[in-house]
Structures are given as structure tokens and as C-alpha cells.
């Protein structure tokens, strides 16, 4: 074991031991879950596993079947051989519909997990901070510039109120990424001259329309395929890789030019999102980052890399060049670690606040989308001033909600 690796081993073993102890003697933290689908159910499990004395106290989802699903998942969790004692959800604390998030905030929870589609995130985050709750927010945190600014403003309020905000950009809580990025920041590859970020995958679920579904229910159940809910896959998924670029470069991109389209997934059931994007982001000092994401059948590649004047790194666990180093230690599941970090920061009264970082990474991805949809070069300043808001005025289950057309560069205008 090299000295560098030995030091990291001792530090990570100490961190694991400390994490196990945090909360043993602390009062319970009551948690409400807003958005009880796949991630909401996963996050409540991660949260329970992350720290002692955590209680899942209330649930909110748009639909009863999804809330019931998360409740059944919670009931199946165990601590040792026994049902998990952190399951404190009762019939009276399960809420459904557009206002369910408000009901959860009224139950006396200390913290909420926000895991709905991202179109609702700015509204839910603002309400949670207004109500004085700590927040774990899934990424992305908005789908348009107006939502990003609303989120940033609420994040500043959270800091004033000493509320903790941790985001589901979990690479920032993953031991191997943390060690690698630290070495890069300490100069292991010299000055960074370029980077690349990929989320090349094969797509997600689709739920065929049922005759009794209104437009709203159809779009909510298939939120991935509607930009007002999802942001398109460049925002929903590729944000993870773009977040790594912003983190490693300690900057946001100044401008973007992009291309893309909808080529392999053209059927109506896939709504109006695209299936591939390629973006050239220019960061300060003329550092270019090539970003690529797609939902196509075939082999995938989800990764990041940067090149510097003295070496290169995959940002995740390896550095080559003048320094040759590989991360070899065990680290905790980052989906649990992010909750440990959040809850221990609450208990120490030193609240973490990741609101601005995740909002900037969200806006980076939206900038790539808008540059591709419009065919225009778009600057960060334009994004920060843009009035683009995708939120429908009528948020009710029988709202008329025609499907927007697929964006066509030249016709689609960024404003
Ligand atoms: N960090 C990660 O690696 C990761 C992984 C998966 C998903 N996510 C994020 O988690 C979020 C949820 O994704 P998912 O995969 O769980 O989707 P999902 O469809 O499984 O769950 C979303 C749930 O939110 C509910 N919902 C929709 N609108 C709502 C509203 N206004 N109020 C209350 N509930 C509402 C839906 O009914 C559904 O049950 C997304 O932002 C996604 O990007 C993050």
C-alpha cells in the first residue's frame, strides 16, 4: 500500500466508524417523503440505513398506488430480524394529490426527501424551506431557468435559517470520487486543459396510456417524456456527469453550442423529448468540455474524464501521467453516505448546503438542452436572465394539456 493509499485507508476507516456512532444518543429525526416512486422508496431506505434514530414519519405522492407501494416497501424493511423501528408512518400521515406536499410539511417532520419529477422541485423546495425543514433533494432541481433561480433563492433562505440541504448528486459523497477530485485540485494532473462527460445509455420505462387517464395523469405517469416535468434526459440523467465537470473545474460553463435530435425513439409514446445530445461547453480559460448523452439501444458509457498539463484522470478513481495513482479503498454506498453526511451535519448544527452547486449543475444541463433545441450558441448570462418557464398554469388533474411539438432547431427559439 502506498503512503497516499494508507493515509486514505485510515481516514476512510475512521469516517466509517464515526458515521456508525452519529446519532446513537441524539433525538429522533422525523422524515417526510414527497414523491414515493422508485427513488423516493430507495431514498427512505438509504436514509434509515444511514444513521441512528431516524424515523420515516409521513408520505406524499400524487397517486395512492405509488404511496401504497412506498409504504409496503417501508413495511418490508428490517433491522436485524425485526421490522425496522424507524417505520412510523400511520394511515393519517399518507397524503395524495397536488397538495400532498403541504400536508406532509404540516405533520411535524424535521426533514423532507424531495423525490418527485423535477418540474415540481422549486415549488416543493421553497415550501419546505419556508416551513423550516431540512431537505434531501433529488437532482435535477428544476427544468427551466425560472425554476433554477427560484431554487437558488430558497437555498439562500435555507442558509439564513441554518437548514441543511443535500442533493442527490451522489458522486460528491462517493469516497473514490472525493479522493480523486481532491488530488486533481491539489495539482496531480497540472492545469486542466479539457474534459469530457458521457451518459450514453439505453433509456427508461414507458407506461402506455389508459383510457381513463386525463392528459395530466398521462403526462405525470410518463413524466420522463415531457420537458415541463423532466427537463429531457440531458437534464434528468446527464446532470450527474456535468456536475462532476463543474466540481472538478470549480466553475460553470460560459457558453454552449450543441446538436442532437430524435432518431431511434420516434414513436408518440415517447412524448416530445429527444434521444441524443452532443454539447461543446466552454469554461473559463477556454477549457472545452465535450458532453454527450443518448438513449439508444446498444453498449453504454457513463463516465467523465479530464486532461491536464501533467496527466489525466477519469475523475472517479484513477490518475495517470507524472503521478500514477488508483483508489483502492472500500467506501460506503454513496446513496447512504449522502444521508449520513446530511443528518450528521444537522446534528452537529453545521448544516451542509449544496443548493447552489446542484442548481448550477441543473442550469448547465438546461443550457445544453436549449443550445441543442434552438441551434443557437447560448451563454450562462443569458440563462441566468432567461424568462423561460415550462410550468403549466393549470395544475389540476383535468387540466387541458396538449403535448408540445418535438423541438426543431431553427423553428424553436430560446428566450
Ligand atoms: N440520484 C440518482 O441517482 C437518481 C436515480 C433515480 C432517480 N432520481 C431522481 O429522483 C426523482 C424521481 O425519480 P423516480 O425514478 O423515483 O421516478 P418515479 O416515477 O418512480 O417516482 C416519482 C414519483 O413522484 C410522484 N409525483 C409526481 N408528481 C408529484 C407531486 N406533484 N407531488 C407528489 N408526488 C408526485 C409520482 O406519482 C411518482 O410516484 C427524479 O428527479 C429523478 O431524476 C435520482
PDB file of C-alpha atoms in Angstrom, residues 160-383:
ATOM      1  CA  UNK A 160     -30.028  32.099   6.638  1.00  0.00           C
ATOM      2  CA  UNK A 161     -32.272  29.735   8.608  1.00  0.00           C
ATOM      3  CA  UNK A 162     -29.411  27.237   9.220  1.00  0.00           C
ATOM      4  CA  UNK A 163     -31.302  24.485   7.406  1.00  0.00           C
ATOM      5  CA  UNK A 164     -29.321  21.685   5.758  1.00  0.00           C
ATOM      6  CA  UNK A 165     -29.701  20.941   2.041  1.00  0.00           C
ATOM      7  CA  UNK A 166     -28.044  17.911   0.457  1.00  0.00           C
ATOM      8  CA  UNK A 167     -28.607  16.909  -3.180  1.00  0.00           C
ATOM      9  CA  UNK A 168     -28.784  13.540  -4.896  1.00  0.00           C
ATOM     10  CA  UNK A 169     -25.682  14.250  -6.987  1.00  0.00           C
ATOM     11  CA  UNK A 170     -24.186  11.338  -5.095  1.00  0.00           C
ATOM     12  CA  UNK A 171     -20.746  11.327  -6.727  1.00  0.00           C
ATOM     13  CA  UNK A 172     -19.936  14.227  -4.368  1.00  0.00           C
ATOM     14  CA  UNK A 173     -20.422  11.789  -1.460  1.00  0.00           C
ATOM     15  CA  UNK A 174     -18.622   8.815  -3.032  1.00  0.00           C
ATOM     16  CA  UNK A 175     -15.223   8.091  -1.443  1.00  0.00           C
ATOM     17  CA  UNK A 176     -13.437   7.316  -4.713  1.00  0.00           C
ATOM     18  CA  UNK A 177     -14.643  10.490  -6.452  1.00  0.00           C
ATOM     19  CA  UNK A 178     -13.867  12.606  -3.387  1.00  0.00           C
ATOM     20  CA  UNK A 179     -10.279  11.319  -3.193  1.00  0.00           C
ATOM     21  CA  UNK A 180      -9.689  11.653  -6.946  1.00  0.00           C
ATOM     22  CA  UNK A 181     -11.084  15.156  -7.226  1.00  0.00           C
ATOM     23  CA  UNK A 182      -9.032  16.211  -4.202  1.00  0.00           C
ATOM     24  CA  UNK A 183      -5.836  15.011  -5.901  1.00  0.00           C
ATOM     25  CA  UNK A 184      -6.809  16.876  -9.082  1.00  0.00           C
ATOM     26  CA  UNK A 185      -7.478  20.044  -7.063  1.00  0.00           C
ATOM     27  CA  UNK A 186      -4.133  19.564  -5.321  1.00  0.00           C
ATOM     28  CA  UNK A 187      -2.420  19.657  -8.739  1.00  0.00           C
ATOM     29  CA  UNK A 188      -1.838  15.960  -9.576  1.00  0.00           C
ATOM     30  CA  UNK A 189      -2.524  16.486 -13.306  1.00  0.00           C
ATOM     31  CA  UNK A 190      -1.411  20.119 -13.551  1.00  0.00           C
ATOM     32  CA  UNK A 191      -3.726  22.691 -15.091  1.00  0.00           C
ATOM     33  CA  UNK A 192      -6.828  21.183 -16.686  1.00  0.00           C
ATOM     34  CA  UNK A 193      -6.978  21.861 -20.434  1.00  0.00           C
ATOM     35  CA  UNK A 194     -10.062  19.845 -21.478  1.00  0.00           C
ATOM     36  CA  UNK A 195     -12.726  17.424 -20.284  1.00  0.00           C
ATOM     37  CA  UNK A 196     -15.465  15.099 -21.417  1.00  0.00           C
ATOM     38  CA  UNK A 197     -18.664  13.779 -19.861  1.00  0.00           C
ATOM     39  CA  UNK A 198     -20.848  10.925 -21.154  1.00  0.00           C
ATOM     40  CA  UNK A 199     -24.220   9.455 -20.266  1.00  0.00           C
ATOM     41  CA  UNK A 200     -24.703   7.112 -23.168  1.00  0.00           C
ATOM     42  CA  UNK A 201     -27.420   4.682 -22.139  1.00  0.00           C
ATOM     43  CA  UNK A 202     -30.478   2.952 -23.490  1.00  0.00           C
ATOM     44  CA  UNK A 203     -33.438   4.756 -21.929  1.00  0.00           C
ATOM     45  CA  UNK A 204     -36.087   4.082 -19.305  1.00  0.00           C
ATOM     46  CA  UNK A 205     -39.644   2.796 -18.776  1.00  0.00           C
ATOM     47  CA  UNK A 206     -42.807   3.858 -20.586  1.00  0.00           C
ATOM     48  CA  UNK A 207     -46.412   3.411 -19.364  1.00  0.00           C
ATOM     49  CA  UNK A 208     -48.936   3.034 -22.219  1.00  0.00           C
ATOM     50  CA  UNK A 209     -51.876   5.430 -21.941  1.00  0.00           C
ATOM     51  CA  UNK A 210     -55.034   4.056 -20.296  1.00  0.00           C
ATOM     52  CA  UNK A 211     -58.478   5.219 -21.484  1.00  0.00           C
ATOM     53  CA  UNK A 212     -59.443   6.670 -18.072  1.00  0.00           C
ATOM     54  CA  UNK A 213     -56.305   8.847 -17.764  1.00  0.00           C
ATOM     55  CA  UNK A 214     -56.671  12.581 -18.294  1.00  0.00           C
ATOM     56  CA  UNK A 215     -53.885  14.429 -20.169  1.00  0.00           C
ATOM     57  CA  UNK A 216     -52.424  15.396 -16.797  1.00  0.00           C
ATOM     58  CA  UNK A 217     -52.454  11.884 -15.376  1.00  0.00           C
ATOM     59  CA  UNK A 218     -50.948  10.517 -18.591  1.00  0.00           C
ATOM     60  CA  UNK A 219     -48.111  13.059 -18.525  1.00  0.00           C
ATOM     61  CA  UNK A 220     -47.493  12.624 -14.793  1.00  0.00           C
ATOM     62  CA  UNK A 221     -47.328   8.833 -15.116  1.00  0.00           C
ATOM     63  CA  UNK A 222     -44.964   9.245 -18.093  1.00  0.00           C
ATOM     64  CA  UNK A 223     -43.153  12.281 -16.736  1.00  0.00           C
ATOM     65  CA  UNK A 224     -39.851  11.306 -18.311  1.00  0.00           C
ATOM     66  CA  UNK A 225     -41.105  12.171 -21.809  1.00  0.00           C
ATOM     67  CA  UNK A 226     -42.398  15.685 -21.067  1.00  0.00           C
ATOM     68  CA  UNK A 227     -39.943  18.534 -20.702  1.00  0.00           C
ATOM     69  CA  UNK A 228     -42.057  20.506 -18.204  1.00  0.00           C
ATOM     70  CA  UNK A 229     -41.730  17.563 -15.805  1.00  0.00           C
ATOM     71  CA  UNK A 230     -38.362  16.001 -16.684  1.00  0.00           C
ATOM     72  CA  UNK A 231     -36.253  18.607 -18.471  1.00  0.00           C
ATOM     73  CA  UNK A 232     -35.326  15.979 -21.141  1.00  0.00           C
ATOM     74  CA  UNK A 233     -32.759  13.264 -20.425  1.00  0.00           C
ATOM     75  CA  UNK A 234     -29.798  15.626 -20.718  1.00  0.00           C
ATOM     76  CA  UNK A 235     -31.163  17.349 -17.606  1.00  0.00           C
ATOM     77  CA  UNK A 236     -32.575  14.311 -15.795  1.00  0.00           C
ATOM     78  CA  UNK A 237     -29.572  11.961 -16.122  1.00  0.00           C
ATOM     79  CA  UNK A 238     -26.599  13.689 -17.676  1.00  0.00           C
ATOM     80  CA  UNK A 239     -26.644  16.269 -14.865  1.00  0.00           C
ATOM     81  CA  UNK A 240     -24.579  13.742 -12.847  1.00  0.00           C
ATOM     82  CA  UNK A 241     -21.649  13.919 -15.286  1.00  0.00           C
ATOM     83  CA  UNK A 242     -21.948  17.671 -15.862  1.00  0.00           C
ATOM     84  CA  UNK A 243     -21.975  18.151 -12.090  1.00  0.00           C
ATOM     85  CA  UNK A 244     -18.614  16.357 -11.937  1.00  0.00           C
ATOM     86  CA  UNK A 245     -17.238  18.733 -14.591  1.00  0.00           C
ATOM     87  CA  UNK A 246     -18.401  21.833 -12.660  1.00  0.00           C
ATOM     88  CA  UNK A 247     -16.998  20.342  -9.439  1.00  0.00           C
ATOM     89  CA  UNK A 248     -13.605  19.402 -10.891  1.00  0.00           C
ATOM     90  CA  UNK A 249     -13.239  22.677 -12.810  1.00  0.00           C
ATOM     91  CA  UNK A 250     -14.597  24.763  -9.891  1.00  0.00           C
ATOM     92  CA  UNK A 251     -16.583  26.762 -12.450  1.00  0.00           C
ATOM     93  CA  UNK A 252     -19.713  26.880 -14.584  1.00  0.00           C
ATOM     94  CA  UNK A 253     -19.569  26.994 -18.381  1.00  0.00           C
ATOM     95  CA  UNK A 254     -19.572  30.415 -20.035  1.00  0.00           C
ATOM     96  CA  UNK A 255     -21.301  29.232 -23.213  1.00  0.00           C
ATOM     97  CA  UNK A 256     -22.570  26.186 -25.089  1.00  0.00           C
ATOM     98  CA  UNK A 257     -23.109  25.104 -28.688  1.00  0.00           C
ATOM     99  CA  UNK A 258     -24.892  21.828 -29.306  1.00  0.00           C
ATOM    100  CA  UNK A 259     -26.515  19.409 -31.653  1.00  0.00           C
ATOM    101  CA  UNK A 260     -28.854  16.438 -31.258  1.00  0.00           C
ATOM    102  CA  UNK A 261     -32.258  15.095 -32.196  1.00  0.00           C
ATOM    103  CA  UNK A 262     -34.732  12.239 -32.047  1.00  0.00           C
ATOM    104  CA  UNK A 263     -33.696   9.405 -34.273  1.00  0.00           C
ATOM    105  CA  UNK A 264     -34.080   5.961 -32.702  1.00  0.00           C
ATOM    106  CA  UNK A 265     -37.049   6.671 -30.421  1.00  0.00           C
ATOM    107  CA  UNK A 266     -39.609   8.418 -32.609  1.00  0.00           C
ATOM    108  CA  UNK A 267     -42.944   6.837 -31.567  1.00  0.00           C
ATOM    109  CA  UNK A 268     -45.636   9.001 -29.951  1.00  0.00           C
ATOM    110  CA  UNK A 269     -45.420   7.088 -26.658  1.00  0.00           C
ATOM    111  CA  UNK A 270     -42.046   8.783 -26.079  1.00  0.00           C
ATOM    112  CA  UNK A 271     -43.630  12.228 -25.761  1.00  0.00           C
ATOM    113  CA  UNK A 272     -41.597  15.091 -27.212  1.00  0.00           C
ATOM    114  CA  UNK A 273     -38.102  14.676 -25.734  1.00  0.00           C
ATOM    115  CA  UNK A 274     -35.031  13.979 -27.861  1.00  0.00           C
ATOM    116  CA  UNK A 275     -32.931  10.805 -27.761  1.00  0.00           C
ATOM    117  CA  UNK A 276     -29.430  12.274 -28.203  1.00  0.00           C
ATOM    118  CA  UNK A 277     -27.462  15.450 -27.468  1.00  0.00           C
ATOM    119  CA  UNK A 278     -23.836  16.493 -28.010  1.00  0.00           C
ATOM    120  CA  UNK A 279     -22.696  19.745 -26.438  1.00  0.00           C
ATOM    121  CA  UNK A 280     -19.439  21.698 -26.532  1.00  0.00           C
ATOM    122  CA  UNK A 281     -19.273  23.671 -23.273  1.00  0.00           C
ATOM    123  CA  UNK A 282     -16.658  26.441 -22.969  1.00  0.00           C
ATOM    124  CA  UNK A 283     -15.443  27.024 -19.412  1.00  0.00           C
ATOM    125  CA  UNK A 284     -13.191  29.902 -18.247  1.00  0.00           C
ATOM    126  CA  UNK A 285      -9.631  29.933 -19.712  1.00  0.00           C
ATOM    127  CA  UNK A 286     -11.025  28.441 -22.926  1.00  0.00           C
ATOM    128  CA  UNK A 287     -11.288  24.956 -21.403  1.00  0.00           C
ATOM    129  CA  UNK A 288     -13.661  22.896 -23.574  1.00  0.00           C
ATOM    130  CA  UNK A 289     -15.809  20.053 -22.243  1.00  0.00           C
ATOM    131  CA  UNK A 290     -17.367  17.611 -24.689  1.00  0.00           C
ATOM    132  CA  UNK A 291     -20.697  16.371 -23.347  1.00  0.00           C
ATOM    133  CA  UNK A 292     -22.584  13.508 -24.929  1.00  0.00           C
ATOM    134  CA  UNK A 293     -25.769  11.743 -23.838  1.00  0.00           C
ATOM    135  CA  UNK A 294     -28.142   9.421 -25.588  1.00  0.00           C
ATOM    136  CA  UNK A 295     -30.955   6.938 -25.143  1.00  0.00           C
ATOM    137  CA  UNK A 296     -30.131   4.460 -27.873  1.00  0.00           C
ATOM    138  CA  UNK A 297     -30.036   0.668 -27.834  1.00  0.00           C
ATOM    139  CA  UNK A 298     -26.544  -0.779 -27.639  1.00  0.00           C
ATOM    140  CA  UNK A 299     -23.469  -0.540 -25.436  1.00  0.00           C
ATOM    141  CA  UNK A 300     -23.408   2.321 -22.949  1.00  0.00           C
ATOM    142  CA  UNK A 301     -20.775   4.536 -21.396  1.00  0.00           C
ATOM    143  CA  UNK A 302     -21.432   6.663 -18.319  1.00  0.00           C
ATOM    144  CA  UNK A 303     -18.190   8.356 -17.316  1.00  0.00           C
ATOM    145  CA  UNK A 304     -16.170  11.530 -17.036  1.00  0.00           C
ATOM    146  CA  UNK A 305     -12.537  12.431 -17.790  1.00  0.00           C
ATOM    147  CA  UNK A 306     -10.228  15.438 -17.680  1.00  0.00           C
ATOM    148  CA  UNK A 307      -6.840  16.094 -19.276  1.00  0.00           C
ATOM    149  CA  UNK A 308      -4.272  18.373 -17.669  1.00  0.00           C
ATOM    150  CA  UNK A 309      -0.820  19.693 -18.497  1.00  0.00           C
ATOM    151  CA  UNK A 310       0.837  16.906 -16.453  1.00  0.00           C
ATOM    152  CA  UNK A 311      -1.566  13.982 -16.697  1.00  0.00           C
ATOM    153  CA  UNK A 312      -5.158  12.833 -16.954  1.00  0.00           C
ATOM    154  CA  UNK A 313      -7.899  11.408 -14.757  1.00  0.00           C
ATOM    155  CA  UNK A 314     -11.240   9.612 -15.031  1.00  0.00           C
ATOM    156  CA  UNK A 315     -12.324  11.752 -12.001  1.00  0.00           C
ATOM    157  CA  UNK A 316     -13.652   8.551 -10.397  1.00  0.00           C
ATOM    158  CA  UNK A 317     -10.629   6.573  -9.143  1.00  0.00           C
ATOM    159  CA  UNK A 318      -7.542   6.969 -11.309  1.00  0.00           C
ATOM    160  CA  UNK A 319      -4.795   9.414 -12.218  1.00  0.00           C
ATOM    161  CA  UNK A 320      -2.095   8.762 -14.831  1.00  0.00           C
ATOM    162  CA  UNK A 321       0.829  10.847 -16.105  1.00  0.00           C
ATOM    163  CA  UNK A 322       3.530  12.300 -13.887  1.00  0.00           C
ATOM    164  CA  UNK A 323       1.541  10.883 -10.935  1.00  0.00           C
ATOM    165  CA  UNK A 324       0.149   7.346 -11.237  1.00  0.00           C
ATOM    166  CA  UNK A 325      -2.475   6.536  -8.635  1.00  0.00           C
ATOM    167  CA  UNK A 326      -5.522   4.294  -8.257  1.00  0.00           C
ATOM    168  CA  UNK A 327      -8.114   4.441  -5.487  1.00  0.00           C
ATOM    169  CA  UNK A 328      -8.315   1.004  -3.869  1.00  0.00           C
ATOM    170  CA  UNK A 329     -10.116   1.536  -0.553  1.00  0.00           C
ATOM    171  CA  UNK A 330     -13.599   0.440   0.416  1.00  0.00           C
ATOM    172  CA  UNK A 331     -16.142   3.195   0.736  1.00  0.00           C
ATOM    173  CA  UNK A 332     -19.735   3.399   1.744  1.00  0.00           C
ATOM    174  CA  UNK A 333     -22.626   3.231  -0.738  1.00  0.00           C
ATOM    175  CA  UNK A 334     -22.874   6.917  -1.780  1.00  0.00           C
ATOM    176  CA  UNK A 335     -26.692   6.766  -1.666  1.00  0.00           C
ATOM    177  CA  UNK A 336     -26.370   6.084   2.079  1.00  0.00           C
ATOM    178  CA  UNK A 337     -23.343   8.302   2.630  1.00  0.00           C
ATOM    179  CA  UNK A 338     -25.209  11.383   1.362  1.00  0.00           C
ATOM    180  CA  UNK A 339     -27.833  10.867   4.093  1.00  0.00           C
ATOM    181  CA  UNK A 340     -25.171  10.238   6.748  1.00  0.00           C
ATOM    182  CA  UNK A 341     -23.465  13.497   5.745  1.00  0.00           C
ATOM    183  CA  UNK A 342     -26.771  15.381   5.770  1.00  0.00           C
ATOM    184  CA  UNK A 343     -28.011  14.051   9.107  1.00  0.00           C
ATOM    185  CA  UNK A 344     -24.701  14.372  10.914  1.00  0.00           C
ATOM    186  CA  UNK A 345     -24.467  17.986   9.685  1.00  0.00           C
ATOM    187  CA  UNK A 346     -27.926  18.638  11.180  1.00  0.00           C
ATOM    188  CA  UNK A 347     -26.938  17.009  14.481  1.00  0.00           C
ATOM    189  CA  UNK A 348     -23.671  18.952  14.689  1.00  0.00           C
ATOM    190  CA  UNK A 349     -25.579  22.160  13.875  1.00  0.00           C
ATOM    191  CA  UNK A 350     -23.195  22.741  10.962  1.00  0.00           C
ATOM    192  CA  UNK A 351     -25.720  22.389   8.137  1.00  0.00           C
ATOM    193  CA  UNK A 352     -24.397  21.402   4.725  1.00  0.00           C
ATOM    194  CA  UNK A 353     -25.872  23.489   1.921  1.00  0.00           C
ATOM    195  CA  UNK A 354     -25.488  22.110  -1.614  1.00  0.00           C
ATOM    196  CA  UNK A 355     -28.347  24.138  -3.087  1.00  0.00           C
ATOM    197  CA  UNK A 356     -26.332  26.446  -5.318  1.00  0.00           C
ATOM    198  CA  UNK A 357     -23.999  23.725  -6.630  1.00  0.00           C
ATOM    199  CA  UNK A 358     -26.850  21.442  -7.705  1.00  0.00           C
ATOM    200  CA  UNK A 359     -28.807  24.400  -9.116  1.00  0.00           C
ATOM    201  CA  UNK A 360     -25.784  25.404 -11.220  1.00  0.00           C
ATOM    202  CA  UNK A 361     -25.344  21.844 -12.494  1.00  0.00           C
ATOM    203  CA  UNK A 362     -29.055  21.765 -13.343  1.00  0.00           C
ATOM    204  CA  UNK A 363     -28.709  25.038 -15.262  1.00  0.00           C
ATOM    205  CA  UNK A 364     -25.623  23.714 -17.074  1.00  0.00           C
ATOM    206  CA  UNK A 365     -27.690  20.801 -18.397  1.00  0.00           C
ATOM    207  CA  UNK A 366     -30.630  23.085 -19.299  1.00  0.00           C
ATOM    208  CA  UNK A 367     -28.181  25.325 -21.197  1.00  0.00           C
ATOM    209  CA  UNK A 368     -27.036  22.297 -23.237  1.00  0.00           C
ATOM    210  CA  UNK A 369     -30.652  21.396 -23.997  1.00  0.00           C
ATOM    211  CA  UNK A 370     -31.612  24.910 -25.054  1.00  0.00           C
ATOM    212  CA  UNK A 371     -28.497  25.268 -27.250  1.00  0.00           C
ATOM    213  CA  UNK A 372     -29.396  21.995 -28.994  1.00  0.00           C
ATOM    214  CA  UNK A 373     -33.149  22.655 -29.331  1.00  0.00           C
ATOM    215  CA  UNK A 374     -32.568  26.156 -30.747  1.00  0.00           C
ATOM    216  CA  UNK A 375     -29.321  25.651 -32.680  1.00  0.00           C
ATOM    217  CA  UNK A 376     -28.098  28.896 -31.065  1.00  0.00           C
ATOM    218  CA  UNK A 377     -24.950  29.471 -29.045  1.00  0.00           C
ATOM    219  CA  UNK A 378     -26.182  30.271 -25.522  1.00  0.00           C
ATOM    220  CA  UNK A 379     -24.269  31.972 -22.729  1.00  0.00           C
ATOM    221  CA  UNK A 380     -24.510  31.465 -18.971  1.00  0.00           C
ATOM    222  CA  UNK A 381     -25.547  35.111 -18.589  1.00  0.00           C
ATOM    223  CA  UNK A 382     -28.459  34.568 -20.993  1.00  0.00           C
ATOM    224  CA  UNK A 383     -29.514  31.515 -18.988  1.00  0.00           C
TER     225      UNK A 383
END
